[in-house]
Amino acid sequence: MRRIRVTVDGRAHEHEVEPRLLLIHYLREVLGIGGAHVGCDTSNCGACTVLMDGESVKSCTVLAVQADGHEITTVQGLAGDGGWHPVQKAFHEAHGLQCGYCTPGMIMAAVSLLRENPDPSEQEIREGLEGNLCRCTGYENIVRAVQQAAREMRGQAVAAS
């Protein structure tokens, strides 16, 4: 067992964990945070994507001990003051949700993308979301949602579409 200290969604946590425990299982089973989903368990689908110190990572490829001393943000930690994050709001309004299984990972990947590139082209959005799979194949609405969120985050008016 190894002691880790992790800040998740703004709250500090300290636990003894098995060295081989994956971060996704620590989040879901130890902390009870179900927003990040377990999809393929092989890093292919991206449903488990979270932010570690602001960078998107697939939590099924990160050991909980590797998160020691880091800040983790899940989709549940994005919203603040009772309101949705602009990316969450855009996914809702632009129908980027589909069945919802990939949504947490897509949203977290989009947040990371928009931090790095606040004005991405459609192609850059598609490339930025590579590695996150939508089993409903709802990519068109997901791309539109990221475009809408980008406009809103840049302070531009969002036209109804």
PDB file of N, CA, C and O in Angstrom, residues 79-141:
ATOM      1  N   ALA A  79     -18.332  22.411 -13.428  1.00  0.00           N
ATOM      2  CA  ALA A  79     -19.347  23.434 -13.145  1.00  0.00           C
ATOM      3  C   ALA A  79     -18.980  24.187 -11.878  1.00  0.00           C
ATOM      4  O   ALA A  79     -18.442  23.622 -10.937  1.00  0.00           O
ATOM      5  N   GLY A  80     -19.262  25.445 -11.891  1.00  0.00           N
ATOM      6  CA  GLY A  80     -18.987  26.238 -10.703  1.00  0.00           C
ATOM      7  C   GLY A  80     -20.157  27.130 -10.379  1.00  0.00           C
ATOM      8  O   GLY A  80     -20.920  27.540 -11.259  1.00  0.00           O
ATOM      9  N   ASP A  81     -20.338  27.394  -9.118  1.00  0.00           N
ATOM     10  CA  ASP A  81     -21.387  28.294  -8.653  1.00  0.00           C
ATOM     11  C   ASP A  81     -22.768  27.884  -9.173  1.00  0.00           C
ATOM     12  O   ASP A  81     -23.595  28.735  -9.500  1.00  0.00           O
ATOM     13  N   GLY A  82     -22.986  26.600  -9.306  1.00  0.00           N
ATOM     14  CA  GLY A  82     -24.296  26.123  -9.715  1.00  0.00           C
ATOM     15  C   GLY A  82     -24.581  26.199 -11.201  1.00  0.00           C
ATOM     16  O   GLY A  82     -25.619  25.745 -11.656  1.00  0.00           O
ATOM     17  N   GLY A  83     -23.659  26.770 -11.960  1.00  0.00           N
ATOM     18  CA  GLY A  83     -23.865  26.867 -13.404  1.00  0.00           C
ATOM     19  C   GLY A  83     -22.977  25.904 -14.156  1.00  0.00           C
ATOM     20  O   GLY A  83     -21.973  25.431 -13.627  1.00  0.00           O
ATOM     21  N   TRP A  84     -23.338  25.581 -15.373  1.00  0.00           N
ATOM     22  CA  TRP A  84     -22.545  24.677 -16.190  1.00  0.00           C
ATOM     23  C   TRP A  84     -21.340  25.391 -16.774  1.00  0.00           C
ATOM     24  O   TRP A  84     -21.382  26.599 -17.044  1.00  0.00           O
ATOM     25  N   HIS A  85     -20.305  24.643 -17.016  1.00  0.00           N
ATOM     26  CA  HIS A  85     -19.156  25.132 -17.766  1.00  0.00           C
ATOM     27  C   HIS A  85     -19.640  25.385 -19.201  1.00  0.00           C
ATOM     28  O   HIS A  85     -20.537  24.690 -19.687  1.00  0.00           O
ATOM     29  N   PRO A  86     -19.074  26.372 -19.916  1.00  0.00           N
ATOM     30  CA  PRO A  86     -19.525  26.640 -21.287  1.00  0.00           C
ATOM     31  C   PRO A  86     -19.511  25.406 -22.198  1.00  0.00           C
ATOM     32  O   PRO A  86     -20.379  25.276 -23.077  1.00  0.00           O
ATOM     33  N   VAL A  87     -18.569  24.493 -21.996  1.00  0.00           N
ATOM     34  CA  VAL A  87     -18.536  23.286 -22.839  1.00  0.00           C
ATOM     35  C   VAL A  87     -19.711  22.376 -22.479  1.00  0.00           C
ATOM     36  O   VAL A  87     -20.362  21.820 -23.373  1.00  0.00           O
ATOM     37  N   GLN A  88     -20.013  22.229 -21.209  1.00  0.00           N
ATOM     38  CA  GLN A  88     -21.170  21.422 -20.802  1.00  0.00           C
ATOM     39  C   GLN A  88     -22.450  22.026 -21.368  1.00  0.00           C
ATOM     40  O   GLN A  88     -23.315  21.320 -21.893  1.00  0.00           O
ATOM     41  N   LYS A  89     -22.576  23.332 -21.262  1.00  0.00           N
ATOM     42  CA  LYS A  89     -23.771  24.025 -21.766  1.00  0.00           C
ATOM     43  C   LYS A  89     -23.915  23.839 -23.273  1.00  0.00           C
ATOM     44  O   LYS A  89     -25.006  23.555 -23.776  1.00  0.00           O
ATOM     45  N   ALA A  90     -22.802  23.950 -23.996  1.00  0.00           N
ATOM     46  CA  ALA A  90     -22.847  23.804 -25.454  1.00  0.00           C
ATOM     47  C   ALA A  90     -23.202  22.375 -25.856  1.00  0.00           C
ATOM     48  O   ALA A  90     -23.950  22.165 -26.811  1.00  0.00           O
ATOM     49  N   PHE A  91     -22.690  21.391 -25.145  1.00  0.00           N
ATOM     50  CA  PHE A  91     -23.041  20.001 -25.466  1.00  0.00           C
ATOM     51  C   PHE A  91     -24.550  19.797 -25.285  1.00  0.00           C
ATOM     52  O   PHE A  91     -25.182  19.107 -26.074  1.00  0.00           O
ATOM     53  N   HIS A  92     -25.119  20.401 -24.258  1.00  0.00           N
ATOM     54  CA  HIS A  92     -26.559  20.289 -24.037  1.00  0.00           C
ATOM     55  C   HIS A  92     -27.329  20.988 -25.163  1.00  0.00           C
ATOM     56  O   HIS A  92     -28.234  20.411 -25.761  1.00  0.00           O
ATOM     57  N   GLU A  93     -26.960  22.225 -25.455  1.00  0.00           N
ATOM     58  CA  GLU A  93     -27.713  23.027 -26.424  1.00  0.00           C
ATOM     59  C   GLU A  93     -27.535  22.545 -27.861  1.00  0.00           C
ATOM     60  O   GLU A  93     -28.448  22.666 -28.665  1.00  0.00           O
ATOM     61  N   ALA A  94     -26.362  22.029 -28.206  1.00  0.00           N
ATOM     62  CA  ALA A  94     -26.092  21.604 -29.593  1.00  0.00           C
ATOM     63  C   ALA A  94     -26.343  20.110 -29.784  1.00  0.00           C
ATOM     64  O   ALA A  94     -25.944  19.543 -30.802  1.00  0.00           O
ATOM     65  N   HIS A  95     -26.964  19.469 -28.821  1.00  0.00           N
ATOM     66  CA  HIS A  95     -27.299  18.040 -28.897  1.00  0.00           C
ATOM     67  C   HIS A  95     -26.062  17.171 -29.104  1.00  0.00           C
ATOM     68  O   HIS A  95     -26.084  16.202 -29.847  1.00  0.00           O
ATOM     69  N   GLY A  96     -24.991  17.502 -28.374  1.00  0.00           N
ATOM     70  CA  GLY A  96     -23.775  16.699 -28.454  1.00  0.00           C
ATOM     71  C   GLY A  96     -23.766  15.559 -27.446  1.00  0.00           C
ATOM     72  O   GLY A  96     -22.760  14.891 -27.285  1.00  0.00           O
ATOM     73  N   LEU A  97     -24.866  15.349 -26.785  1.00  0.00           N
ATOM     74  CA  LEU A  97     -24.894  14.371 -25.695  1.00  0.00           C
ATOM     75  C   LEU A  97     -25.130  12.940 -26.155  1.00  0.00           C
ATOM     76  O   LEU A  97     -24.627  12.009 -25.571  1.00  0.00           O
ATOM     77  N   GLN A  98     -25.927  12.716 -27.175  1.00  0.00           N
ATOM     78  CA  GLN A  98     -26.276  11.374 -27.661  1.00  0.00           C
ATOM     79  C   GLN A  98     -26.702  10.498 -26.489  1.00  0.00           C
ATOM     80  O   GLN A  98     -27.489  10.916 -25.674  1.00  0.00           O
ATOM     81  N   CYS A  99     -26.130   9.281 -26.360  1.00  0.00           N
ATOM     82  CA  CYS A  99     -26.521   8.396 -25.251  1.00  0.00           C
ATOM     83  C   CYS A  99     -25.861   8.828 -23.950  1.00  0.00           C
ATOM     84  O   CYS A  99     -26.280   8.414 -22.878  1.00  0.00           O
ATOM     85  N   GLY A 100     -24.823   9.621 -24.034  1.00  0.00           N
ATOM     86  CA  GLY A 100     -24.176  10.156 -22.844  1.00  0.00           C
ATOM     87  C   GLY A 100     -22.971   9.394 -22.349  1.00  0.00           C
ATOM     88  O   GLY A 100     -22.284   9.860 -21.448  1.00  0.00           O
ATOM     89  N   TYR A 101     -22.716   8.223 -22.930  1.00  0.00           N
ATOM     90  CA  TYR A 101     -21.607   7.438 -22.401  1.00  0.00           C
ATOM     91  C   TYR A 101     -20.250   8.094 -22.647  1.00  0.00           C
ATOM     92  O   TYR A 101     -19.418   8.151 -21.762  1.00  0.00           O
ATOM     93  N   CYS A 102     -20.048   8.630 -23.820  1.00  0.00           N
ATOM     94  CA  CYS A 102     -18.770   9.253 -24.147  1.00  0.00           C
ATOM     95  C   CYS A 102     -18.693  10.698 -23.673  1.00  0.00           C
ATOM     96  O   CYS A 102     -17.616  11.303 -23.666  1.00  0.00           O
ATOM     97  N   THR A 103     -19.827  11.260 -23.292  1.00  0.00           N
ATOM     98  CA  THR A 103     -19.925  12.696 -23.026  1.00  0.00           C
ATOM     99  C   THR A 103     -18.899  13.216 -22.014  1.00  0.00           C
ATOM    100  O   THR A 103     -18.240  14.220 -22.293  1.00  0.00           O
ATOM    101  N   PRO A 104     -18.718  12.583 -20.854  1.00  0.00           N
ATOM    102  CA  PRO A 104     -17.723  13.136 -19.920  1.00  0.00           C
ATOM    103  C   PRO A 104     -16.323  13.222 -20.539  1.00  0.00           C
ATOM    104  O   PRO A 104     -15.636  14.230 -20.386  1.00  0.00           O
ATOM    105  N   GLY A 105     -15.928  12.175 -21.243  1.00  0.00           N
ATOM    106  CA  GLY A 105     -14.605  12.176 -21.869  1.00  0.00           C
ATOM    107  C   GLY A 105     -14.503  13.201 -22.980  1.00  0.00           C
ATOM    108  O   GLY A 105     -13.487  13.898 -23.118  1.00  0.00           O
ATOM    109  N   MET A 106     -15.561  13.296 -23.792  1.00  0.00           N
ATOM    110  CA  MET A 106     -15.568  14.294 -24.874  1.00  0.00           C
ATOM    111  C   MET A 106     -15.487  15.704 -24.300  1.00  0.00           C
ATOM    112  O   MET A 106     -14.744  16.549 -24.811  1.00  0.00           O
ATOM    113  N   ILE A 107     -16.243  15.968 -23.266  1.00  0.00           N
ATOM    114  CA  ILE A 107     -16.239  17.306 -22.659  1.00  0.00           C
ATOM    115  C   ILE A 107     -14.867  17.631 -22.092  1.00  0.00           C
ATOM    116  O   ILE A 107     -14.335  18.726 -22.314  1.00  0.00           O
ATOM    117  N   MET A 108     -14.261  16.690 -21.392  1.00  0.00           N
ATOM    118  CA  MET A 108     -12.950  16.967 -20.800  1.00  0.00           C
ATOM    119  C   MET A 108     -11.886  17.146 -21.877  1.00  0.00           C
ATOM    120  O   MET A 108     -11.012  18.010 -21.762  1.00  0.00           O
ATOM    121  N   ALA A 109     -11.952  16.359 -22.944  1.00  0.00           N
ATOM    122  CA  ALA A 109     -11.003  16.529 -24.057  1.00  0.00           C
ATOM    123  C   ALA A 109     -11.223  17.887 -24.725  1.00  0.00           C
ATOM    124  O   ALA A 109     -10.258  18.566 -25.099  1.00  0.00           O
ATOM    125  N   ALA A 110     -12.488  18.300 -24.858  1.00  0.00           N
ATOM    126  CA  ALA A 110     -12.793  19.594 -25.473  1.00  0.00           C
ATOM    127  C   ALA A 110     -12.301  20.753 -24.600  1.00  0.00           C
ATOM    128  O   ALA A 110     -11.762  21.738 -25.110  1.00  0.00           O
ATOM    129  N   VAL A 111     -12.462  20.631 -23.293  1.00  0.00           N
ATOM    130  CA  VAL A 111     -11.974  21.678 -22.389  1.00  0.00           C
ATOM    131  C   VAL A 111     -10.465  21.827 -22.539  1.00  0.00           C
ATOM    132  O   VAL A 111      -9.934  22.937 -22.645  1.00  0.00           O
ATOM    133  N   SER A 112      -9.759  20.704 -22.574  1.00  0.00           N
ATOM    134  CA  SER A 112      -8.300  20.733 -22.734  1.00  0.00           C
ATOM    135  C   SER A 112      -7.923  21.343 -24.088  1.00  0.00           C
ATOM    136  O   SER A 112      -7.023  22.185 -24.174  1.00  0.00           O
ATOM    137  N   LEU A 113      -8.631  20.937 -25.139  1.00  0.00           N
ATOM    138  CA  LEU A 113      -8.371  21.481 -26.480  1.00  0.00           C
ATOM    139  C   LEU A 113      -8.559  22.992 -26.495  1.00  0.00           C
ATOM    140  O   LEU A 113      -7.713  23.726 -27.023  1.00  0.00           O
ATOM    141  N   LEU A 114      -9.664  23.475 -25.929  1.00  0.00           N
ATOM    142  CA  LEU A 114      -9.965  24.910 -25.986  1.00  0.00           C
ATOM    143  C   LEU A 114      -9.021  25.736 -25.108  1.00  0.00           C
ATOM    144  O   LEU A 114      -8.842  26.925 -25.358  1.00  0.00           O
ATOM    145  N   ARG A 115      -8.415  25.118 -24.108  1.00  0.00           N
ATOM    146  CA  ARG A 115      -7.390  25.824 -23.332  1.00  0.00           C
ATOM    147  C   ARG A 115      -6.138  26.023 -24.173  1.00  0.00           C
ATOM    148  O   ARG A 115      -5.479  27.052 -24.093  1.00  0.00           O
ATOM    149  N   GLU A 116      -5.822  25.029 -24.981  1.00  0.00           N
ATOM    150  CA  GLU A 116      -4.630  25.104 -25.823  1.00  0.00           C
ATOM    151  C   GLU A 116      -4.876  25.921 -27.085  1.00  0.00           C
ATOM    152  O   GLU A 116      -3.986  26.576 -27.587  1.00  0.00           O
ATOM    153  N   ASN A 117      -6.089  25.846 -27.597  1.00  0.00           N
ATOM    154  CA  ASN A 117      -6.431  26.509 -28.856  1.00  0.00           C
ATOM    155  C   ASN A 117      -7.851  27.071 -28.740  1.00  0.00           C
ATOM    156  O   ASN A 117      -8.821  26.377 -29.019  1.00  0.00           O
ATOM    157  N   PRO A 118      -7.988  28.332 -28.325  1.00  0.00           N
ATOM    158  CA  PRO A 118      -9.325  28.902 -28.104  1.00  0.00           C
ATOM    159  C   PRO A 118     -10.151  29.117 -29.371  1.00  0.00           C
ATOM    160  O   PRO A 118     -11.359  29.339 -29.279  1.00  0.00           O
ATOM    161  N   ASP A 119      -9.537  29.027 -30.533  1.00  0.00           N
ATOM    162  CA  ASP A 119     -10.263  29.257 -31.786  1.00  0.00           C
ATOM    163  C   ASP A 119      -9.929  28.163 -32.798  1.00  0.00           C
ATOM    164  O   ASP A 119      -9.373  28.431 -33.864  1.00  0.00           O
ATOM    165  N   PRO A 120     -10.270  26.921 -32.482  1.00  0.00           N
ATOM    166  CA  PRO A 120      -9.884  25.824 -33.385  1.00  0.00           C
ATOM    167  C   PRO A 120     -10.777  25.757 -34.623  1.00  0.00           C
ATOM    168  O   PRO A 120     -11.958  26.085 -34.570  1.00  0.00           O
ATOM    169  N   SER A 121     -10.184  25.299 -35.706  1.00  0.00           N
ATOM    170  CA  SER A 121     -10.961  25.023 -36.922  1.00  0.00           C
ATOM    171  C   SER A 121     -11.714  23.706 -36.703  1.00  0.00           C
ATOM    172  O   SER A 121     -11.438  22.977 -35.732  1.00  0.00           O
ATOM    173  N   GLU A 122     -12.644  23.407 -37.599  1.00  0.00           N
ATOM    174  CA  GLU A 122     -13.372  22.144 -37.495  1.00  0.00           C
ATOM    175  C   GLU A 122     -12.398  20.970 -37.522  1.00  0.00           C
ATOM    176  O   GLU A 122     -12.523  20.023 -36.742  1.00  0.00           O
ATOM    177  N   GLN A 123     -11.413  21.038 -38.406  1.00  0.00           N
ATOM    178  CA  GLN A 123     -10.433  19.951 -38.507  1.00  0.00           C
ATOM    179  C   GLN A 123      -9.625  19.822 -37.220  1.00  0.00           C
ATOM    180  O   GLN A 123      -9.342  18.713 -36.751  1.00  0.00           O
ATOM    181  N   GLU A 124      -9.250  20.969 -36.623  1.00  0.00           N
ATOM    182  CA  GLU A 124      -8.493  20.926 -35.369  1.00  0.00           C
ATOM    183  C   GLU A 124      -9.333  20.344 -34.234  1.00  0.00           C
ATOM    184  O   GLU A 124      -8.806  19.650 -33.360  1.00  0.00           O
ATOM    185  N   ILE A 125     -10.639  20.612 -34.248  1.00  0.00           N
ATOM    186  CA  ILE A 125     -11.520  20.011 -33.237  1.00  0.00           C
ATOM    187  C   ILE A 125     -11.561  18.497 -33.421  1.00  0.00           C
ATOM    188  O   ILE A 125     -11.409  17.741 -32.469  1.00  0.00           O
ATOM    189  N   ARG A 126     -11.746  18.073 -34.676  1.00  0.00           N
ATOM    190  CA  ARG A 126     -11.797  16.624 -34.940  1.00  0.00           C
ATOM    191  C   ARG A 126     -10.493  15.951 -34.526  1.00  0.00           C
ATOM    192  O   ARG A 126     -10.507  14.875 -33.920  1.00  0.00           O
ATOM    193  N   GLU A 127      -9.366  16.582 -34.824  1.00  0.00           N
ATOM    194  CA  GLU A 127      -8.069  16.015 -34.429  1.00  0.00           C
ATOM    195  C   GLU A 127      -7.896  16.064 -32.912  1.00  0.00           C
ATOM    196  O   GLU A 127      -7.341  15.136 -32.317  1.00  0.00           O
ATOM    197  N   GLY A 128      -8.378  17.135 -32.280  1.00  0.00           N
ATOM    198  CA  GLY A 128      -8.259  17.269 -30.836  1.00  0.00           C
ATOM    199  C   GLY A 128      -9.076  16.250 -30.061  1.00  0.00           C
ATOM    200  O   GLY A 128      -8.747  15.921 -28.929  1.00  0.00           O
ATOM    201  N   LEU A 129     -10.142  15.771 -30.679  1.00  0.00           N
ATOM    202  CA  LEU A 129     -10.999  14.783 -30.020  1.00  0.00           C
ATOM    203  C   LEU A 129     -10.654  13.352 -30.422  1.00  0.00           C
ATOM    204  O   LEU A 129     -11.323  12.407 -29.962  1.00  0.00           O
ATOM    205  N   GLU A 130      -9.630  13.198 -31.264  1.00  0.00           N
ATOM    206  CA  GLU A 130      -9.206  11.843 -31.634  1.00  0.00           C
ATOM    207  C   GLU A 130      -8.876  11.069 -30.371  1.00  0.00           C
ATOM    208  O   GLU A 130      -8.287  11.601 -29.439  1.00  0.00           O
ATOM    209  N   GLY A 131      -9.241   9.824 -30.351  1.00  0.00           N
ATOM    210  CA  GLY A 131      -8.999   9.023 -29.156  1.00  0.00           C
ATOM    211  C   GLY A 131     -10.193   9.019 -28.215  1.00  0.00           C
ATOM    212  O   GLY A 131     -10.179   8.322 -27.210  1.00  0.00           O
ATOM    213  N   ASN A 132     -11.194   9.809 -28.535  1.00  0.00           N
ATOM    214  CA  ASN A 132     -12.460   9.779 -27.797  1.00  0.00           C
ATOM    215  C   ASN A 132     -13.519   9.308 -28.783  1.00  0.00           C
ATOM    216  O   ASN A 132     -13.798   9.993 -29.770  1.00  0.00           O
ATOM    217  N   LEU A 133     -14.077   8.164 -28.529  1.00  0.00           N
ATOM    218  CA  LEU A 133     -15.029   7.559 -29.449  1.00  0.00           C
ATOM    219  C   LEU A 133     -16.461   7.741 -28.962  1.00  0.00           C
ATOM    220  O   LEU A 133     -16.748   7.610 -27.777  1.00  0.00           O
ATOM    221  N   CYS A 134     -17.353   8.034 -29.938  1.00  0.00           N
ATOM    222  CA  CYS A 134     -18.785   8.123 -29.668  1.00  0.00           C
ATOM    223  C   CYS A 134     -19.429   6.899 -30.298  1.00  0.00           C
ATOM    224  O   CYS A 134     -19.425   6.751 -31.515  1.00  0.00           O
ATOM    225  N   ARG A 135     -19.957   6.017 -29.454  1.00  0.00           N
ATOM    226  CA  ARG A 135     -20.558   4.801 -30.003  1.00  0.00           C
ATOM    227  C   ARG A 135     -21.862   5.080 -30.737  1.00  0.00           C
ATOM    228  O   ARG A 135     -22.358   4.230 -31.457  1.00  0.00           O
ATOM    229  N   CYS A 136     -22.429   6.278 -30.571  1.00  0.00           N
ATOM    230  CA  CYS A 136     -23.632   6.667 -31.308  1.00  0.00           C
ATOM    231  C   CYS A 136     -23.267   7.361 -32.622  1.00  0.00           C
ATOM    232  O   CYS A 136     -24.161   7.725 -33.377  1.00  0.00           O
ATOM    233  N   THR A 137     -21.995   7.586 -32.842  1.00  0.00           N
ATOM    234  CA  THR A 137     -21.460   8.295 -34.020  1.00  0.00           C
ATOM    235  C   THR A 137     -22.049   9.693 -34.148  1.00  0.00           C
ATOM    236  O   THR A 137     -22.307  10.176 -35.238  1.00  0.00           O
ATOM    237  N   GLY A 138     -22.221  10.369 -33.044  1.00  0.00           N
ATOM    238  CA  GLY A 138     -22.799  11.715 -33.052  1.00  0.00           C
ATOM    239  C   GLY A 138     -21.761  12.807 -33.202  1.00  0.00           C
ATOM    240  O   GLY A 138     -21.898  13.877 -32.608  1.00  0.00           O
ATOM    241  N   TYR A 139     -20.762  12.559 -33.996  1.00  0.00           N
ATOM    242  CA  TYR A 139     -19.638  13.494 -34.091  1.00  0.00           C
ATOM    243  C   TYR A 139     -20.015  14.870 -34.619  1.00  0.00           C
ATOM    244  O   TYR A 139     -19.434  15.861 -34.212  1.00  0.00           O
ATOM    245  N   GLU A 140     -20.971  14.937 -35.541  1.00  0.00           N
ATOM    246  CA  GLU A 140     -21.328  16.250 -36.107  1.00  0.00           C
ATOM    247  C   GLU A 140     -21.811  17.198 -35.013  1.00  0.00           C
ATOM    248  O   GLU A 140     -21.391  18.344 -34.935  1.00  0.00           O
ATOM    249  N   ASN A 141     -22.712  16.718 -34.164  1.00  0.00           N
ATOM    250  CA  ASN A 141     -23.219  17.570 -33.080  1.00  0.00           C
ATOM    251  C   ASN A 141     -22.149  17.849 -32.027  1.00  0.00           C
ATOM    252  O   ASN A 141     -22.134  18.925 -31.429  1.00  0.00           O
TER     253      ASN A 141
END
